[in-house]
Coordinates of C-alpha atoms and ligand atoms in Angstrom, one line a residue:
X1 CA 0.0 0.0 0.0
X2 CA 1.3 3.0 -0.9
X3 CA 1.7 6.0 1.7
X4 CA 1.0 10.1 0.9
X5 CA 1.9 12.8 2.9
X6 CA -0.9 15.7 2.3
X7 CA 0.5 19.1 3.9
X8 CA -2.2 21.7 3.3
X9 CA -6.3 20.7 4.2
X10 CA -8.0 23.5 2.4
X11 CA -10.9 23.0 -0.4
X12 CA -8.3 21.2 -2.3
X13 CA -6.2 18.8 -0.5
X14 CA -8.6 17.7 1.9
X15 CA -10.8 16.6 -1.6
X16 CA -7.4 15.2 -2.9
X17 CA -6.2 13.4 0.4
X18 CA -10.2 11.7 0.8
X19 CA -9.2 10.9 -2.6
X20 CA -6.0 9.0 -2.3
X21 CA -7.3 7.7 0.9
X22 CA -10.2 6.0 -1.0
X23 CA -7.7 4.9 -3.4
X24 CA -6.1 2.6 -0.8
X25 CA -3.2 5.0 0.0
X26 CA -2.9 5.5 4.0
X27 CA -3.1 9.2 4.4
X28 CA -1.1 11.3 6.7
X29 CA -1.9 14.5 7.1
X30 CA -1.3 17.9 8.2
X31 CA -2.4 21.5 8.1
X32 CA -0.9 24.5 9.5
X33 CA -4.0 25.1 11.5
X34 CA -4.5 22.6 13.7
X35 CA -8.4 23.3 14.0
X36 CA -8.8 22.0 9.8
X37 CA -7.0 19.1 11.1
X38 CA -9.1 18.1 13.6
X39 CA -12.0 18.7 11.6
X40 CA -11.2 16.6 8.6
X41 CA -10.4 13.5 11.0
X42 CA -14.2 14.4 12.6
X43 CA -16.1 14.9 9.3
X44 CA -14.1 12.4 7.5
X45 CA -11.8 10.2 9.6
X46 CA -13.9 6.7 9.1
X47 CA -13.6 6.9 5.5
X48 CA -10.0 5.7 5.0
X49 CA -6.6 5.3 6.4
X50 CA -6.0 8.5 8.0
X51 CA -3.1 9.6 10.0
X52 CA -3.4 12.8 11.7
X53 CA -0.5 14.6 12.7
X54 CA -0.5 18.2 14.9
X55 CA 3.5 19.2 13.9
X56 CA 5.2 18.9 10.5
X57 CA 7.9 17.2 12.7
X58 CA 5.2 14.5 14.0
X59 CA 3.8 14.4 10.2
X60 CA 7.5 13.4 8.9
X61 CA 8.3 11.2 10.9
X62 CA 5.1 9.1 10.5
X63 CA 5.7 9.0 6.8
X64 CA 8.5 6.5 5.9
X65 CA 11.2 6.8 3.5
X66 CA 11.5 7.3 0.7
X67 CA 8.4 9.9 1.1
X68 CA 5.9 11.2 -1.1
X69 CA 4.7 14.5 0.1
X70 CA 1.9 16.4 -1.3
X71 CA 2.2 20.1 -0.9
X72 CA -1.8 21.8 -1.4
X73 CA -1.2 24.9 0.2
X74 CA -1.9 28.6 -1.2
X75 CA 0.8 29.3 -4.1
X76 CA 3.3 31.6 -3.9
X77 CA 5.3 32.2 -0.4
X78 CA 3.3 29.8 1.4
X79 CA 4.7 26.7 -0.7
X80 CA 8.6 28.4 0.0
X81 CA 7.9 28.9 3.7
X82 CA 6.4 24.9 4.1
X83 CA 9.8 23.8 1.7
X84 CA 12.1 25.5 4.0
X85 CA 10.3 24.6 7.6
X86 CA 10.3 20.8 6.2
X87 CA 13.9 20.7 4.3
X88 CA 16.1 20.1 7.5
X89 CA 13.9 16.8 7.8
X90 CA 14.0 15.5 4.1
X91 CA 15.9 12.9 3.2
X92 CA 17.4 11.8 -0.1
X93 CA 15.0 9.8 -2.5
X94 CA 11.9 11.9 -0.8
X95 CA 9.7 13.1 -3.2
X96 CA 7.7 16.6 -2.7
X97 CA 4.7 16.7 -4.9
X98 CA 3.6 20.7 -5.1
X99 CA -0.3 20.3 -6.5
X100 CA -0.9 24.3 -6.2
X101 CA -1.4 26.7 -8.9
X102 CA 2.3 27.6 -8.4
X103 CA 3.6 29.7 -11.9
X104 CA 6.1 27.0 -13.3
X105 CA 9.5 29.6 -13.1
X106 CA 8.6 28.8 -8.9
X107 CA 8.7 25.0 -9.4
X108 CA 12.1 25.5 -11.9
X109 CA 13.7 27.3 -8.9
X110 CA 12.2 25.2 -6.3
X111 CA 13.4 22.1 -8.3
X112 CA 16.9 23.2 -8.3
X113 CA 17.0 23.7 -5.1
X114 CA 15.4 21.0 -3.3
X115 CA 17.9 18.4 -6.0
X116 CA 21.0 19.7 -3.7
X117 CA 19.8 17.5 -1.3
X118 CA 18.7 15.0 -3.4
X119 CA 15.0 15.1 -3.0
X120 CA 13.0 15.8 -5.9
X121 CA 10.3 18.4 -6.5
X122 CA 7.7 17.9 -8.2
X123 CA 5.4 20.0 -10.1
X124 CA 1.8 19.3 -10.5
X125 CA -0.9 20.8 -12.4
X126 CA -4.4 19.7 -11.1
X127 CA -7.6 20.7 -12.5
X128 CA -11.4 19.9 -11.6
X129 CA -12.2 22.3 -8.6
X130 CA -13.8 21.0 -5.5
X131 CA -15.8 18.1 -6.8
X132 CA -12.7 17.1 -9.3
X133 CA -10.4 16.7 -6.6
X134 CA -12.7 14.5 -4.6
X135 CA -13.7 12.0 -7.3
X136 CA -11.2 12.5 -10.3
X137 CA -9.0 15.7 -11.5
X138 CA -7.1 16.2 -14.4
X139 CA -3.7 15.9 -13.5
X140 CA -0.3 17.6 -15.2
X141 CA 2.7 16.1 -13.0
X142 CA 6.4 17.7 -14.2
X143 CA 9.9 17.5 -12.8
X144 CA 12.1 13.9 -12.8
X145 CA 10.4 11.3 -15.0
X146 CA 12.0 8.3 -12.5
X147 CA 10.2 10.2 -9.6
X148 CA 7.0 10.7 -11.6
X149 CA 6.8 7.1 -12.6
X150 CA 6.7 6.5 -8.9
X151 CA 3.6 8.1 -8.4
X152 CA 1.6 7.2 -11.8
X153 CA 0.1 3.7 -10.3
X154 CA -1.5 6.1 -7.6
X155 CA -2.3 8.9 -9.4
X156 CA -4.0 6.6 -12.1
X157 CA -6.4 5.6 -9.6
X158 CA -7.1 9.0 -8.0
X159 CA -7.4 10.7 -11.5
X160 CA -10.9 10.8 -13.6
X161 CA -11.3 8.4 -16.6
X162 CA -10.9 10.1 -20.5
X163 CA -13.8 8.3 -21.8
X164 CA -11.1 6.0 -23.7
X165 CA -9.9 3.5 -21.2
X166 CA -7.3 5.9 -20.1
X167 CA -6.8 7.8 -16.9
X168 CA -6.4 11.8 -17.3
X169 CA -2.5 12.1 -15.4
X170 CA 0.7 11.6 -17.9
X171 CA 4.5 13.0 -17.2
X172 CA 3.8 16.2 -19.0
X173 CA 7.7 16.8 -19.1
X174 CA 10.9 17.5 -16.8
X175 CA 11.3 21.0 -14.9
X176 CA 8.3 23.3 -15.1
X177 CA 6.2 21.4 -17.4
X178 CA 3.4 20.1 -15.1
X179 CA 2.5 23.9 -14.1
X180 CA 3.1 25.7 -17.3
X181 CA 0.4 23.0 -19.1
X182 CA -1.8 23.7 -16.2
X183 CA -1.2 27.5 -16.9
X184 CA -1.9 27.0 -20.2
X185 CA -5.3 25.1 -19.4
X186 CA -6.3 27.9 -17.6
X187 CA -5.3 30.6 -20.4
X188 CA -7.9 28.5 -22.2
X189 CA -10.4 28.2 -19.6
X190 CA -10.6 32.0 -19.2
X191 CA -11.0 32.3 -23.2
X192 CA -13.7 29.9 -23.3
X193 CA -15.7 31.2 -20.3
X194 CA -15.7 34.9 -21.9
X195 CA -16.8 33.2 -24.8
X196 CA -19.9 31.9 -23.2
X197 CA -20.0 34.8 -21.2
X198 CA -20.2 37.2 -24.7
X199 CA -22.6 34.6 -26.3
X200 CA -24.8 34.9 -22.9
X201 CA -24.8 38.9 -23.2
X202 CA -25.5 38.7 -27.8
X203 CA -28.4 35.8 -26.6
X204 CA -29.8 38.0 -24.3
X205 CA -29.2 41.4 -25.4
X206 CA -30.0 40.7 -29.3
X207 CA -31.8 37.4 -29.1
X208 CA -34.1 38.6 -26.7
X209 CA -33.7 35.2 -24.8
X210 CA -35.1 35.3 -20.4
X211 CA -33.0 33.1 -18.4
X212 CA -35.3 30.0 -19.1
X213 CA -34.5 30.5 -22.6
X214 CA -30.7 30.7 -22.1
X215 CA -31.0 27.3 -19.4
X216 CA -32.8 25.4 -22.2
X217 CA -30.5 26.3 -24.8
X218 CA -27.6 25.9 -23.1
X219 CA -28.7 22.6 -22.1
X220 CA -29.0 21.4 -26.0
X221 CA -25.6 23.1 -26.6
X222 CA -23.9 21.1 -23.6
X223 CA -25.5 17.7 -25.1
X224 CA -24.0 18.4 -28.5
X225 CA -20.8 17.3 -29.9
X226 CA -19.2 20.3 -31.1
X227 CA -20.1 22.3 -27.7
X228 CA -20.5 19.7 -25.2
X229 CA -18.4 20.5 -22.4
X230 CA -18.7 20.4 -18.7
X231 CA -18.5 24.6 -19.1
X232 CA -21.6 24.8 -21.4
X233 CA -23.2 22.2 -18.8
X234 CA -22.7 24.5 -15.5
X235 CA -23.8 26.8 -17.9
X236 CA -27.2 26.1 -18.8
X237 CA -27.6 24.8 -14.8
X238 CA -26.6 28.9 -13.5
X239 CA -29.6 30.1 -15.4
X240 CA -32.1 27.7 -13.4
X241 CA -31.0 28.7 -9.8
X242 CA -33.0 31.1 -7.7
X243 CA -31.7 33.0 -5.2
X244 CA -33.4 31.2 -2.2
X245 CA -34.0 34.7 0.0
X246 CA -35.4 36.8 -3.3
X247 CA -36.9 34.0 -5.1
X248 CA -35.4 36.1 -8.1
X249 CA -32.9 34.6 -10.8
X250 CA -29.8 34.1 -8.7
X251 CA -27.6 35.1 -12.3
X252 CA -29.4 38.8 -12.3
X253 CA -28.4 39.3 -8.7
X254 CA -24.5 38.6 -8.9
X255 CA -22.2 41.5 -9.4
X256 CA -20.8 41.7 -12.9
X257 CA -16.9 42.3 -11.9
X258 CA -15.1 38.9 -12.2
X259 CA -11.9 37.9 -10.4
X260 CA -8.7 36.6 -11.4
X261 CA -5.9 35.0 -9.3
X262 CA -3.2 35.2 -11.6
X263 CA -3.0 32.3 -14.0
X264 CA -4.6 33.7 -16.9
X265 CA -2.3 36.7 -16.7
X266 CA 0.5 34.0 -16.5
X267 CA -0.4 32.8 -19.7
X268 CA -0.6 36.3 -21.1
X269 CA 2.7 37.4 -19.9
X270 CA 4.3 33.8 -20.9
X271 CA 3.2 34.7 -24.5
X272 CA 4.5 38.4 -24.8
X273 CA 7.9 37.2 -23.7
X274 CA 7.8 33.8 -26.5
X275 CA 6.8 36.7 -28.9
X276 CA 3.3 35.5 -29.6
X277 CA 0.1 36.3 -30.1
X278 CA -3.0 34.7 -28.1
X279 CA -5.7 37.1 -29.1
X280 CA -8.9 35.0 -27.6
X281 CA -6.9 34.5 -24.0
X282 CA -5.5 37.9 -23.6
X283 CA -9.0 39.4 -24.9
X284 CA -10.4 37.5 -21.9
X285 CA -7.4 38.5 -19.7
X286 CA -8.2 42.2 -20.5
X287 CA -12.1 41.3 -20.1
X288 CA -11.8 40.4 -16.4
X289 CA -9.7 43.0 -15.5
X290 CA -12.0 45.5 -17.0
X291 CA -14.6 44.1 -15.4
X292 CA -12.8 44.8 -12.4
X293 CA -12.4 48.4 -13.0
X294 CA -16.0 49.4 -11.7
X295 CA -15.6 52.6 -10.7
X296 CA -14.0 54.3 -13.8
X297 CA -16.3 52.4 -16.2
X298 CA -19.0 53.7 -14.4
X299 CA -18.1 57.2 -14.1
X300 CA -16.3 57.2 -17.8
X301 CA -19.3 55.5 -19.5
X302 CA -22.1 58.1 -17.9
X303 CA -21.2 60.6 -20.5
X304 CA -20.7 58.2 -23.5
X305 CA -22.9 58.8 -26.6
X306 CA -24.6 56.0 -28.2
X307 CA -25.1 55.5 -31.7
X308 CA -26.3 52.3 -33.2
X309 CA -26.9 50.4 -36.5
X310 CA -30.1 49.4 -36.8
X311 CA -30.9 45.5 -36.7
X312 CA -33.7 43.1 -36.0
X313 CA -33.6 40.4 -33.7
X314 CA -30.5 37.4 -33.8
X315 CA -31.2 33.8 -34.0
X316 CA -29.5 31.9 -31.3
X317 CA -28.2 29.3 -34.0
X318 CA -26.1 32.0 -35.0
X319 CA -24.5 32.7 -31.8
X320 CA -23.9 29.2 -31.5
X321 CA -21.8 29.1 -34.3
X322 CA -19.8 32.3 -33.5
X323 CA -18.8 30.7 -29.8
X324 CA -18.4 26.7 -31.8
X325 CA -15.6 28.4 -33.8
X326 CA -14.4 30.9 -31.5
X327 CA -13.8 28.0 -29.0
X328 CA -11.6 26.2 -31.5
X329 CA -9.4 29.7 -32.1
X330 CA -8.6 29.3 -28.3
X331 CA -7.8 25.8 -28.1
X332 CA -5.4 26.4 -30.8
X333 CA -4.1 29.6 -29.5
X334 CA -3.4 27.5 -26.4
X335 CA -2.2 24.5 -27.8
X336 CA 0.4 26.8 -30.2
X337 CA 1.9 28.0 -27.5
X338 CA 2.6 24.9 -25.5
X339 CA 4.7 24.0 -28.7
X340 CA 6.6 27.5 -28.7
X341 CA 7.4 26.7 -25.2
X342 CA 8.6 23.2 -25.5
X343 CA 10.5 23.8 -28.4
X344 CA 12.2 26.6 -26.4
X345 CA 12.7 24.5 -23.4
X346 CA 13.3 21.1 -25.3
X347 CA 10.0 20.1 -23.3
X348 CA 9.2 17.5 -26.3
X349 CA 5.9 17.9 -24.9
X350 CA 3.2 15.5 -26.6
X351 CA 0.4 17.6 -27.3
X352 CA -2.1 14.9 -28.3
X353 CA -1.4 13.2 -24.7
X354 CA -2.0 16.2 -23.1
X355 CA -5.8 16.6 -25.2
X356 CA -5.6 13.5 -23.7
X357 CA -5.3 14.2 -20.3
X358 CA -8.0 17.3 -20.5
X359 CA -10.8 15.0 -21.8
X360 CA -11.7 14.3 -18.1
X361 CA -11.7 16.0 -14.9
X362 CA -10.3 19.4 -15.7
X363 CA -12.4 22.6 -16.0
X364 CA -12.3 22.6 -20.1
X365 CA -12.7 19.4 -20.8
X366 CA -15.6 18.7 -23.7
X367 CA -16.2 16.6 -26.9
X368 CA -13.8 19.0 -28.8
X369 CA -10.9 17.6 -27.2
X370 CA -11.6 14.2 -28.2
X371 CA -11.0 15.2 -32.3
X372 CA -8.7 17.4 -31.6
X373 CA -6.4 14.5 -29.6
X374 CA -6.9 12.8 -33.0
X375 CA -5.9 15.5 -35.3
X376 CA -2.4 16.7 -33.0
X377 CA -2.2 12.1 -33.4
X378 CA -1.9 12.9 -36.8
X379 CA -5.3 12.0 -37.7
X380 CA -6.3 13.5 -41.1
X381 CA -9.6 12.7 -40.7
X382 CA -9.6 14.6 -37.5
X383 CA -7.7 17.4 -39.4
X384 CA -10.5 17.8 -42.1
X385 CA -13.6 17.5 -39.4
X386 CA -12.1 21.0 -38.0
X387 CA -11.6 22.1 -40.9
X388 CA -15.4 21.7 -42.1
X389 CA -16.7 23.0 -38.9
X390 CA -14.8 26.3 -39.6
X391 CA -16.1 26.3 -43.5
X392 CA -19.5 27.6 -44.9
X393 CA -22.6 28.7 -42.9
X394 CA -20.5 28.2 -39.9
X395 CA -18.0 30.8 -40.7
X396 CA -20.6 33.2 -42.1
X397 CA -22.8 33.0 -39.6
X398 CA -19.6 33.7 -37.1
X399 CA -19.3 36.9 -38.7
X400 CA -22.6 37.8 -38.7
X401 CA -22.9 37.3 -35.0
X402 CA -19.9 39.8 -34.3
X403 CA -21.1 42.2 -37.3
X404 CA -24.6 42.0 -35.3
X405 CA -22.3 42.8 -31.8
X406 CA -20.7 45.4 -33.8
X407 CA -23.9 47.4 -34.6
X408 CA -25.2 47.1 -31.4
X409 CA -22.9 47.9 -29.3
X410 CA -22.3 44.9 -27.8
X411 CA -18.9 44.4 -26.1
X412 CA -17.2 40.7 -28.0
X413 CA -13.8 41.3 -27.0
X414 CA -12.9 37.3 -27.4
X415 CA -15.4 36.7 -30.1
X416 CA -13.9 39.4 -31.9
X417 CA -10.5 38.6 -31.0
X418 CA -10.8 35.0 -31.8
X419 CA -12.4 35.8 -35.4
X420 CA -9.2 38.2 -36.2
X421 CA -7.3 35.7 -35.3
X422 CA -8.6 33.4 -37.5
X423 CA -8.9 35.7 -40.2
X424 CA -5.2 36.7 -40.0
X425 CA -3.9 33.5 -40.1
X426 CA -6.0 33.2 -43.3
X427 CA -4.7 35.9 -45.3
X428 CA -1.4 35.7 -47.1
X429 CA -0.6 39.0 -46.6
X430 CA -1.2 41.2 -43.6
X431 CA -0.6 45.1 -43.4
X432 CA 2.4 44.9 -41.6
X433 CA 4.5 45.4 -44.5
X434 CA 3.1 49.5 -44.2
X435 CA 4.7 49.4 -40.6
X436 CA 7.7 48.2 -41.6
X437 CA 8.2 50.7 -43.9
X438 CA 6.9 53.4 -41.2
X439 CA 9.7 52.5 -39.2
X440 CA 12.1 52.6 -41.4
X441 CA 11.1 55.9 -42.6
X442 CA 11.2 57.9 -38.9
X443 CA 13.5 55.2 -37.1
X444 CA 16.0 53.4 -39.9
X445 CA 14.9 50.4 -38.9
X446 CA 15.1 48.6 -41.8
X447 CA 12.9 46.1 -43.6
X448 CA 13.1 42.8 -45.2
X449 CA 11.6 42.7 -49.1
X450 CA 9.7 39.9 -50.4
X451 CA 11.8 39.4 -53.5
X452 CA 15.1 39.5 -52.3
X453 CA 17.4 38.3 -48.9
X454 CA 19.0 40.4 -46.6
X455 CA 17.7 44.2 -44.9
X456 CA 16.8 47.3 -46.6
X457 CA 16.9 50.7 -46.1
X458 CA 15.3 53.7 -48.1
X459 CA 15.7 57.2 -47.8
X460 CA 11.8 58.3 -47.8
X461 CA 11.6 62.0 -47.8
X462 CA 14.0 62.5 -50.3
Ligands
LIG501 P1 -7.6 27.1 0.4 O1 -8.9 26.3 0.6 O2 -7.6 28.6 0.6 O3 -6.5 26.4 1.4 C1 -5.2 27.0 1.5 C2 -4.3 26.1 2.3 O4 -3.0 26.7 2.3 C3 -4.8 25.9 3.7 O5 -4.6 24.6 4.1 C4 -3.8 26.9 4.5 O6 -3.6 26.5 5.8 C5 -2.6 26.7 3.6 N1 -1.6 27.8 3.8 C6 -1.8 29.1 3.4 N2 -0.7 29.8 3.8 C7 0.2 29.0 4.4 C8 1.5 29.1 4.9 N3 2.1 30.3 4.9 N4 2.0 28.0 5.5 C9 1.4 26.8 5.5 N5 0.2 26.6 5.0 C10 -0.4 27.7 4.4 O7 -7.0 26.9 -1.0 P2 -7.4 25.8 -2.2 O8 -8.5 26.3 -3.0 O9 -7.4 24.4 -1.6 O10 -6.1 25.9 -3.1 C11 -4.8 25.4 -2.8 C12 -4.0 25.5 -4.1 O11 -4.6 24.8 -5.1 C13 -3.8 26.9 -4.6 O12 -2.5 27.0 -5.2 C14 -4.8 27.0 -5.7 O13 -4.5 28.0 -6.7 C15 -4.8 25.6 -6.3 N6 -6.0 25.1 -7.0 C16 -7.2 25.4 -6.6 C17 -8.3 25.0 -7.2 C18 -9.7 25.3 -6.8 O14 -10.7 25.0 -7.5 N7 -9.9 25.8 -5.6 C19 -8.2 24.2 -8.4 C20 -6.9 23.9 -8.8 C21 -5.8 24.4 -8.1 P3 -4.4 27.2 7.0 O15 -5.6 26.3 7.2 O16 -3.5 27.1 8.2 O17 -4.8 28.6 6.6

């Protein structure tokens, strides 16, 4: 029977230690508080092998060697201040799992630095909130493949099933791997949630739809195969919750500035420095934050005027076609990235395995993931079945949906970003060349021609 350390008994490790106990791993545990301790062992202490223990000094020592240590704690100082407290005590061969939403430059450092004393830390990306961790996450484990092998039989069992026969956990790669995938899953989740979030507003707004409306449609979206994911499910479910106090629709009653905890500006910042563009994610990036800004929208946007285009109602079929394909810009957005990365790092991440992996458990996982693990397998099949769903009617009726935003005055920053996205990659020639000559005219920068090697410079204003 294999033994797990859990330091940290917040939402998520106490979920992901009931896991593992269930599992058939004995559980020792420990949480700077020694109240969520105590707790757990009440609320949950019959359902497996638990080992309480009240000081990281009683929690190592009940945990023999070599140990496997699962950090859940709050990321950021908190996982550096448990790391140094328990160093003096760790042994070589011990292996320190950190689980958090740590950025993956952290676990790099960390790695290093905990591998001067021979333990190894790794880094792991888990996805699936609350109920995920409880009865099977998505998870992204990095750092020494010999280490990570160690864990796989366990983390097999604790992770959710990919609807293939599979188990959603694979060694994403060495180093920072584990948490830059996870970063990158959440780039995407914050794209595809301001995608519903936009479609909700061009549904409601121009579509006329109540809440009822929006719940049933939502529902049929959720149980279709090109938007069937466990986001369109929650979804549809929002819209049917009353506010028990006001009897009112709990949606209207909620404030409309969103938080962020740093992630999807992770994923943002990640791509500025690799020199890329993520249009989709950093439009919802931006969204959030805007969100945020309550104050100055409100004040700014009293004295706005408002001129429209004049348009009749949209047809929801439209709007569903404008998020179908705006969902797939994302995906790819995010999965481009992970190869710029890799390629950078000498990652040799597998993409199709980490599809894969998302099919189950995490936050974004939905039907889309299954072709698109096909197509990055090489599948041409696959390949052309994106393809087609970006083609005809679909595409048009994309653009009409954003043209229909457009003249209403309806905010789409990630629709709108995701369709320029798409449309850029589709021309053969983009404007830029005018900027290159623009800087070369005030700046000698220089430019590169199209019909012959090496840089050029003109004197404009002869
Ligand atoms: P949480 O419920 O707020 O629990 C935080 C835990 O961190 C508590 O056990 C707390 O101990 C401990 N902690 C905080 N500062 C500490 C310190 N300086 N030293 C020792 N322990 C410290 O958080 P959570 O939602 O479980 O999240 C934990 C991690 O998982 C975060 O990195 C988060 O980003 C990531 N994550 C969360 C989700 C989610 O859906 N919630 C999903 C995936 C990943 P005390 O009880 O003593 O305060």
């Amino acid at each position: 029977m294999m033994q797990l350390g859990v330091i940290g008994l917040g939402t998520m490790g106490a979920n992901l230690a009931r896991n593992a106990a269930r599992n058939g791993a004995q559980v020792v545990l420990f949480n700077r508080t020694k109240d969520k301790t105590r707790a757990f062992m009440k609320q949950f202490g019959t359902e497996g092998d638990f080992v309480p223990a009240e000081t990281l000094r009683q929690f190592l020592s009940a945990l023999g060697a070599p140990r496997v240590i699962l950090l859940m704690v709050k990321a950021g100082e908190a996982v550096d201040a448990v790391i140094e407290e328990s160093l003096p005590s760790l042994r070589k061969g011990d292996i320190l799992i950190d689980a958090g939403n740590s950025h993956y430059r952290d676990t790099e450092r960390r790695e290093a630095h905990l591998l001067r004393q021979g333990v190894h830390f790794i880094g792991m990306g888990v996805s699936g909130g609350e109920e995920g961790a409880l009865r099977g996450p998505s998870m992204m484990p990095g750092g020494d493949p010999a280490a990570v092998k160690k864990l796989l039989p366990l983390l097999r069992k604790m992770s959710a099933a990919d609807g293939a026969g599979g188990a959603c956990v694979t060694h994403v790669g060495p180093g920072g791997a584990g948490h830059f995938v996870k970063m990158i899953h959440n780039g995407i989740e914050y794209a595809v949630m301001q995608l519903i979030a936009e479609s909700y507003d061009l549904l409601k707004s121009l579509g006329g739809l109540t809440n009822k409306d929006l719940a049933k449609t939502f529902a049929a979206w959720s149980r279709s195969d090109d938007l069937g994911s466990y986001l369109t499910e929650i979804t549809a479910r929002i819209f049917t919750v009353k506010d028990p106090g006001t009897r009112k629709d709990l949606i209207d009653l909620i404030d409309d500035a969103a938080g962020q905890k740093g992630t999807g500006r992770w994923t943002t910042e990640a791509a500025m420095e690799l020199g890329m563009a993520i249009p989709s994610i950093n439009a919802a990036v931006d969204a959030r934050l805007f969100s945020g800004e309550k104050e100055y929208r409100t004040k700014a946007g009293k004295n706005m005027p408002t001129s429209l285009l004049p348009l009749r109602r949209i047809a929801p079929g439209i709007v569903r076609s404008a998020l179908e394909l705006s969902v797939i810009c994302a995906y790819a957005e995010g999965f481009e990235l992970m190869a710029k990365m890799a390629a950078k790092k000498q990652w040799n991440l597998d993409l199709a395995e980490i599809a894969r992996i998302w099919r189950g458990g995490c936050i974004i996982r939905s039907r889309f993931l299954v072709t698109l693990q096909k197509a990055l397998t090489g599948s041409s099949a696959a390949k052309k079945a994106i393809l087609m769903r970006l083609s005809g009617v679909r595409q048009r009726q994309w653009r009409q949906a954003i043209a229909a935003g457009i003249a209403r005055g309806v905010p789409m920053p990630a629709l709108s970003a995701s369709l320029w996205f798409y449309d850029s990659l589709r021309r053969d020639r983009l404007p830029q060349n005018l900027i290159q000559a623009q800087r070369d005219f005030f700046g000698a920068h220089t430019y590169r021609r199209t019909d012959r090697a090496g840089d050029f410079h003109t004197v404009w204003n002869r």
